[in-house]
Amino acid sequence: MHRIFQLSTITTLLAASAFAIAQPTGYTDPSNKPAAAAGYTGPTSVPLVTAKDLLDKGKDDQVARLQGKLLSHKGGEDYEFADASGKITVEIDAKYFPAGVSIDQNTVVELTGEFDKETFGESSFDVKQLKVVGK
């Protein structure tokens, strides 16, 4: 009886592991993902900066907000973001896209996150929150 219980437990764990491994990963179209939990939508003290100022004067791990448009998907979590001052690569995990909202190169978005300043190579902005501001 004890062996049957052990065998049953092992089978259950293996099945759960196989299920977890089979789950899709990577970018998911925002309109196909489940609704995300609502977050804080009130005022913030995080400064709104331009892409140019962030690239020229930003410090590594600086928390900031950007407002502009996602011009293109560069692959993976990388997107080309632009505002009136210039362009910067932003990293956006699929879970930060609002459910059921289509975002294209004409959609104005506000991104909140951290600046990843690189001494060598391309600096980028790691997005932790994405809000649609307008079309």
PDB file of C-alpha atoms in Angstrom:
ATOM      1  CA  MET A   1       0.000   0.000   0.000  1.00  0.00           C
ATOM      2  CA  HIS A   2       2.860   2.362   0.877  1.00  0.00           C
ATOM      3  CA  ARG A   3       4.540   1.664  -2.513  1.00  0.00           C
ATOM      4  CA  ILE A   4       1.306   2.438  -4.359  1.00  0.00           C
ATOM      5  CA  PHE A   5       1.089   5.783  -2.552  1.00  0.00           C
ATOM      6  CA  GLN A   6       4.747   6.571  -3.410  1.00  0.00           C
ATOM      7  CA  LEU A   7       4.210   5.605  -7.053  1.00  0.00           C
ATOM      8  CA  SER A   8       1.064   7.724  -7.218  1.00  0.00           C
ATOM      9  CA  THR A   9       2.869  10.725  -5.728  1.00  0.00           C
ATOM     10  CA  ILE A  10       5.809  10.388  -8.135  1.00  0.00           C
ATOM     11  CA  THR A  11       3.448  10.079 -11.124  1.00  0.00           C
ATOM     12  CA  THR A  12       1.561  13.206 -10.050  1.00  0.00           C
ATOM     13  CA  LEU A  13       4.785  15.214  -9.654  1.00  0.00           C
ATOM     14  CA  LEU A  14       6.073  14.091 -13.063  1.00  0.00           C
ATOM     15  CA  ALA A  15       2.784  15.005 -14.733  1.00  0.00           C
ATOM     16  CA  ALA A  16       2.808  18.453 -13.096  1.00  0.00           C
ATOM     17  CA  SER A  17       6.413  19.014 -14.198  1.00  0.00           C
ATOM     18  CA  ALA A  18       5.610  18.026 -17.770  1.00  0.00           C
ATOM     19  CA  PHE A  19       2.643  20.428 -17.787  1.00  0.00           C
ATOM     20  CA  ALA A  20       4.788  23.297 -16.496  1.00  0.00           C
ATOM     21  CA  ILE A  21       7.467  22.659 -19.115  1.00  0.00           C
ATOM     22  CA  ALA A  22       4.882  22.557 -21.922  1.00  0.00           C
ATOM     23  CA  GLN A  23       3.556  26.061 -21.174  1.00  0.00           C
ATOM     24  CA  PRO A  24       4.380  28.595 -23.917  1.00  0.00           C
ATOM     25  CA  THR A  25       6.930  31.287 -23.165  1.00  0.00           C
ATOM     26  CA  GLY A  26       7.962  34.524 -24.827  1.00  0.00           C
ATOM     27  CA  TYR A  27       5.927  37.337 -26.291  1.00  0.00           C
ATOM     28  CA  THR A  28       2.159  36.911 -26.289  1.00  0.00           C
ATOM     29  CA  ASP A  29      -0.139  39.219 -28.212  1.00  0.00           C
ATOM     30  CA  PRO A  30      -1.626  41.581 -25.599  1.00  0.00           C
ATOM     31  CA  SER A  31      -5.175  41.013 -26.847  1.00  0.00           C
ATOM     32  CA  ASN A  32      -4.887  37.272 -26.135  1.00  0.00           C
ATOM     33  CA  LYS A  33      -3.655  37.411 -22.567  1.00  0.00           C
ATOM     34  CA  PRO A  34      -5.863  37.282 -19.498  1.00  0.00           C
ATOM     35  CA  ALA A  35      -6.809  40.507 -17.749  1.00  0.00           C
ATOM     36  CA  ALA A  36      -4.119  41.787 -15.435  1.00  0.00           C
ATOM     37  CA  ALA A  37      -4.925  42.874 -11.915  1.00  0.00           C
ATOM     38  CA  ALA A  38      -5.620  46.595 -11.629  1.00  0.00           C
ATOM     39  CA  GLY A  39      -2.833  48.612 -10.074  1.00  0.00           C
ATOM     40  CA  TYR A  40      -2.351  52.053  -8.595  1.00  0.00           C
ATOM     41  CA  THR A  41      -3.516  54.777 -10.985  1.00  0.00           C
ATOM     42  CA  GLY A  42      -3.098  57.920  -8.879  1.00  0.00           C
ATOM     43  CA  PRO A  43      -0.399  60.589  -8.908  1.00  0.00           C
ATOM     44  CA  THR A  44       3.277  59.676  -8.845  1.00  0.00           C
ATOM     45  CA  SER A  45       6.517  61.350  -7.834  1.00  0.00           C
ATOM     46  CA  VAL A  46       8.489  59.444 -10.497  1.00  0.00           C
ATOM     47  CA  PRO A  47       9.825  62.144 -12.844  1.00  0.00           C
ATOM     48  CA  LEU A  48       8.779  62.295 -16.502  1.00  0.00           C
ATOM     49  CA  VAL A  49      11.943  62.538 -18.622  1.00  0.00           C
ATOM     50  CA  THR A  50      12.785  62.469 -22.305  1.00  0.00           C
ATOM     51  CA  ALA A  51      14.625  59.664 -24.068  1.00  0.00           C
ATOM     52  CA  LYS A  52      17.499  62.038 -24.906  1.00  0.00           C
ATOM     53  CA  ASP A  53      17.889  63.264 -21.311  1.00  0.00           C
ATOM     54  CA  LEU A  54      17.836  59.699 -20.017  1.00  0.00           C
ATOM     55  CA  LEU A  55      20.515  58.580 -22.493  1.00  0.00           C
ATOM     56  CA  ASP A  56      22.664  61.710 -21.964  1.00  0.00           C
ATOM     57  CA  LYS A  57      22.308  62.271 -18.208  1.00  0.00           C
ATOM     58  CA  GLY A  58      20.615  59.172 -16.762  1.00  0.00           C
ATOM     59  CA  LYS A  59      22.191  57.087 -14.017  1.00  0.00           C
ATOM     60  CA  ASP A  60      22.140  53.295 -13.853  1.00  0.00           C
ATOM     61  CA  ASP A  61      19.008  51.979 -12.086  1.00  0.00           C
ATOM     62  CA  GLN A  62      17.399  55.450 -12.169  1.00  0.00           C
ATOM     63  CA  VAL A  63      13.611  55.183 -11.880  1.00  0.00           C
ATOM     64  CA  ALA A  64      11.851  57.321 -14.491  1.00  0.00           C
ATOM     65  CA  ARG A  65       8.807  57.716 -16.738  1.00  0.00           C
ATOM     66  CA  LEU A  66       8.823  58.114 -20.511  1.00  0.00           C
ATOM     67  CA  GLN A  67       5.920  59.226 -22.681  1.00  0.00           C
ATOM     68  CA  GLY A  68       5.869  58.555 -26.413  1.00  0.00           C
ATOM     69  CA  LYS A  69       5.301  55.728 -28.907  1.00  0.00           C
ATOM     70  CA  LEU A  70       6.539  52.183 -29.446  1.00  0.00           C
ATOM     71  CA  LEU A  71       7.764  52.391 -33.039  1.00  0.00           C
ATOM     72  CA  SER A  72       8.664  48.749 -33.589  1.00  0.00           C
ATOM     73  CA  HIS A  73       9.245  45.360 -32.020  1.00  0.00           C
ATOM     74  CA  LYS A  74      12.960  44.514 -32.197  1.00  0.00           C
ATOM     75  CA  GLY A  75      12.489  40.914 -31.015  1.00  0.00           C
ATOM     76  CA  GLY A  76      12.011  39.228 -27.673  1.00  0.00           C
ATOM     77  CA  GLU A  77      11.154  41.853 -25.055  1.00  0.00           C
ATOM     78  CA  ASP A  78      12.890  44.690 -26.930  1.00  0.00           C
ATOM     79  CA  TYR A  79      10.986  47.557 -28.566  1.00  0.00           C
ATOM     80  CA  GLU A  80      12.089  50.817 -30.141  1.00  0.00           C
ATOM     81  CA  PHE A  81      10.535  53.714 -28.215  1.00  0.00           C
ATOM     82  CA  ALA A  82      10.520  57.331 -29.412  1.00  0.00           C
ATOM     83  CA  ASP A  83       9.443  60.684 -28.066  1.00  0.00           C
ATOM     84  CA  ALA A  84      10.019  64.165 -29.506  1.00  0.00           C
ATOM     85  CA  SER A  85      13.650  64.128 -28.284  1.00  0.00           C
ATOM     86  CA  GLY A  86      14.834  60.821 -29.740  1.00  0.00           C
ATOM     87  CA  LYS A  87      14.776  57.026 -29.485  1.00  0.00           C
ATOM     88  CA  ILE A  88      15.709  54.420 -26.877  1.00  0.00           C
ATOM     89  CA  THR A  89      15.397  50.645 -26.658  1.00  0.00           C
ATOM     90  CA  VAL A  90      12.879  49.570 -24.014  1.00  0.00           C
ATOM     91  CA  GLU A  91      12.451  46.088 -22.563  1.00  0.00           C
ATOM     92  CA  ILE A  92       8.823  45.164 -21.897  1.00  0.00           C
ATOM     93  CA  ASP A  93       7.740  41.803 -20.492  1.00  0.00           C
ATOM     94  CA  ALA A  94       4.470  40.666 -22.116  1.00  0.00           C
ATOM     95  CA  LYS A  95       2.708  40.715 -18.725  1.00  0.00           C
ATOM     96  CA  TYR A  96       2.934  44.533 -18.664  1.00  0.00           C
ATOM     97  CA  PHE A  97       0.805  45.016 -21.793  1.00  0.00           C
ATOM     98  CA  PRO A  98      -2.809  45.867 -20.852  1.00  0.00           C
ATOM     99  CA  ALA A  99      -5.221  43.034 -21.649  1.00  0.00           C
ATOM    100  CA  GLY A 100      -7.497  43.533 -24.611  1.00  0.00           C
ATOM    101  CA  VAL A 101      -5.784  46.723 -25.787  1.00  0.00           C
ATOM    102  CA  SER A 102      -4.160  46.921 -29.204  1.00  0.00           C
ATOM    103  CA  ILE A 103      -0.956  48.971 -29.206  1.00  0.00           C
ATOM    104  CA  ASP A 104       0.686  50.044 -32.460  1.00  0.00           C
ATOM    105  CA  GLN A 105       3.207  52.670 -33.609  1.00  0.00           C
ATOM    106  CA  ASN A 106       0.533  55.407 -33.334  1.00  0.00           C
ATOM    107  CA  THR A 107      -0.459  54.673 -29.722  1.00  0.00           C
ATOM    108  CA  VAL A 108       0.880  57.099 -27.101  1.00  0.00           C
ATOM    109  CA  VAL A 109       2.080  55.203 -24.038  1.00  0.00           C
ATOM    110  CA  GLU A 110       3.580  56.099 -20.678  1.00  0.00           C
ATOM    111  CA  LEU A 111       6.306  53.758 -19.458  1.00  0.00           C
ATOM    112  CA  THR A 112       7.594  53.605 -15.900  1.00  0.00           C
ATOM    113  CA  GLY A 113      10.721  51.637 -15.112  1.00  0.00           C
ATOM    114  CA  GLU A 114      14.475  51.645 -14.540  1.00  0.00           C
ATOM    115  CA  PHE A 115      17.261  52.881 -16.790  1.00  0.00           C
ATOM    116  CA  ASP A 116      19.973  50.306 -17.529  1.00  0.00           C
ATOM    117  CA  LYS A 117      23.034  52.414 -18.319  1.00  0.00           C
ATOM    118  CA  GLU A 118      25.764  50.514 -20.106  1.00  0.00           C
ATOM    119  CA  THR A 119      29.379  51.664 -20.251  1.00  0.00           C
ATOM    120  CA  PHE A 120      29.880  49.646 -23.433  1.00  0.00           C
ATOM    121  CA  GLY A 121      27.001  48.755 -25.714  1.00  0.00           C
ATOM    122  CA  GLU A 122      23.451  50.028 -25.871  1.00  0.00           C
ATOM    123  CA  SER A 123      21.717  51.404 -22.774  1.00  0.00           C
ATOM    124  CA  SER A 124      18.028  50.560 -22.379  1.00  0.00           C
ATOM    125  CA  PHE A 125      14.950  51.166 -20.243  1.00  0.00           C
ATOM    126  CA  ASP A 126      13.476  48.219 -18.310  1.00  0.00           C
ATOM    127  CA  VAL A 127       9.697  48.785 -18.172  1.00  0.00           C
ATOM    128  CA  LYS A 128       7.775  47.878 -15.003  1.00  0.00           C
ATOM    129  CA  GLN A 129       4.470  49.577 -15.921  1.00  0.00           C
ATOM    130  CA  LEU A 130       2.837  50.495 -19.242  1.00  0.00           C
ATOM    131  CA  LYS A 131      -0.165  52.823 -19.550  1.00  0.00           C
ATOM    132  CA  VAL A 132      -1.960  53.754 -22.749  1.00  0.00           C
ATOM    133  CA  VAL A 133      -2.296  57.554 -22.858  1.00  0.00           C
ATOM    134  CA  GLY A 134      -3.973  57.990 -26.263  1.00  0.00           C
ATOM    135  CA  LYS A 135      -4.230  57.015 -29.907  1.00  0.00           C
TER     136      LYS A 135
END
